[in-house]
Amino acid sequence: YFDFVAVRNLLLKREVDFVSVTEYARISEVSRGRARFLQGRKDIMLYTGRAHFFLRHKIKGARHLIFFGLPEYPEFYPAAVN
């Protein structure tokens, strides 16, 4: 999680327009962020591995995927890239 905070703070410092999806966010925040990302209103989505583990969102509209570290579970990789 500390890696996520570091990347988020860097994006905020550089005034990059992005959405973030975390396991701590309210459902409405996550839905709004995912919709903005899918519609192309936000170019970057910062998505935690813990959010994927607990919530298993289908992220649509991604053209590029960057992992900050390897997924903890091998089955997360194909789920994320599909």
Coordinates of C-alpha atoms in Angstrom, one line a residue:
Y1 CA 0.0 0.0 0.0
F2 CA 2.9 2.4 0.7
D3 CA 3.9 2.0 -3.0
F4 CA 0.4 3.1 -4.0
V5 CA 0.6 6.1 -1.8
A6 CA 4.0 7.1 -3.2
V7 CA 2.7 6.8 -6.8
R8 CA -0.5 8.7 -5.9
N9 CA 1.4 11.5 -4.2
L10 CA 3.8 11.8 -7.2
L11 CA 0.8 12.0 -9.6
L12 CA -0.8 14.7 -7.4
K13 CA 2.4 16.6 -7.1
R14 CA 2.8 16.7 -10.9
E15 CA -0.9 17.6 -11.2
V16 CA -1.7 14.6 -13.3
D17 CA -5.5 14.0 -13.9
F18 CA -6.2 10.4 -12.7
V19 CA -8.7 8.3 -10.8
S20 CA -7.8 5.8 -8.1
V21 CA -9.5 2.6 -7.1
T22 CA -8.7 1.3 -3.7
E23 CA -10.3 -1.2 -1.3
Y24 CA -10.9 1.8 1.1
A25 CA -12.9 3.9 -1.4
R26 CA -16.7 4.1 -1.2
I27 CA -18.6 2.2 -3.9
S28 CA -19.9 5.4 -5.4
E29 CA -16.3 6.8 -5.7
V30 CA -15.1 3.6 -7.4
S31 CA -18.1 3.5 -9.8
R32 CA -17.6 7.2 -10.7
G33 CA -13.9 6.7 -11.3
R34 CA -14.3 3.6 -13.4
A35 CA -17.0 5.3 -15.5
R36 CA -14.7 8.3 -16.1
F37 CA -11.9 6.1 -17.1
L38 CA -14.0 4.1 -19.5
Q39 CA -15.4 7.2 -21.1
G40 CA -11.9 8.5 -21.6
R41 CA -12.4 11.5 -19.3
K42 CA -9.4 10.3 -17.2
D43 CA -6.4 8.8 -18.9
I44 CA -4.9 7.1 -15.8
M45 CA -6.4 4.7 -13.3
L46 CA -4.4 3.9 -10.2
Y47 CA -5.7 0.5 -9.1
T48 CA -4.4 -1.4 -6.0
G49 CA -3.7 -5.1 -5.9
R50 CA -5.7 -5.3 -2.7
A51 CA -8.7 -3.7 -4.4
H52 CA -8.5 -6.4 -7.1
F53 CA -8.1 -9.2 -4.5
F54 CA -11.2 -8.1 -2.5
L55 CA -13.4 -6.5 -5.2
R56 CA -12.4 -8.1 -8.5
H57 CA -13.6 -5.2 -10.7
K58 CA -13.7 -5.6 -14.4
I59 CA -11.6 -2.7 -15.7
K60 CA -12.7 -1.7 -19.2
G61 CA -11.1 0.7 -21.6
A62 CA -7.5 0.1 -20.7
R63 CA -5.0 0.2 -23.5
H64 CA -1.9 0.0 -21.4
L65 CA -1.3 -1.8 -18.1
I66 CA 1.7 -1.2 -15.8
F67 CA 2.3 -3.3 -12.7
F68 CA 4.3 -1.6 -10.0
G69 CA 5.2 -5.1 -8.8
L70 CA 4.4 -8.6 -9.8
P71 CA 0.9 -9.8 -8.8
E72 CA 0.9 -11.8 -5.6
Y73 CA -1.2 -14.5 -7.2
P74 CA -0.5 -15.7 -10.7
E75 CA -4.2 -15.9 -11.7
F76 CA -4.5 -12.1 -11.2
Y77 CA -2.3 -11.4 -14.2
P78 CA -4.7 -12.8 -16.8
A79 CA -7.7 -11.3 -15.0
A80 CA -6.1 -7.9 -15.2
V81 CA -5.0 -8.0 -18.8
N82 CA -8.4 -9.3 -20.1

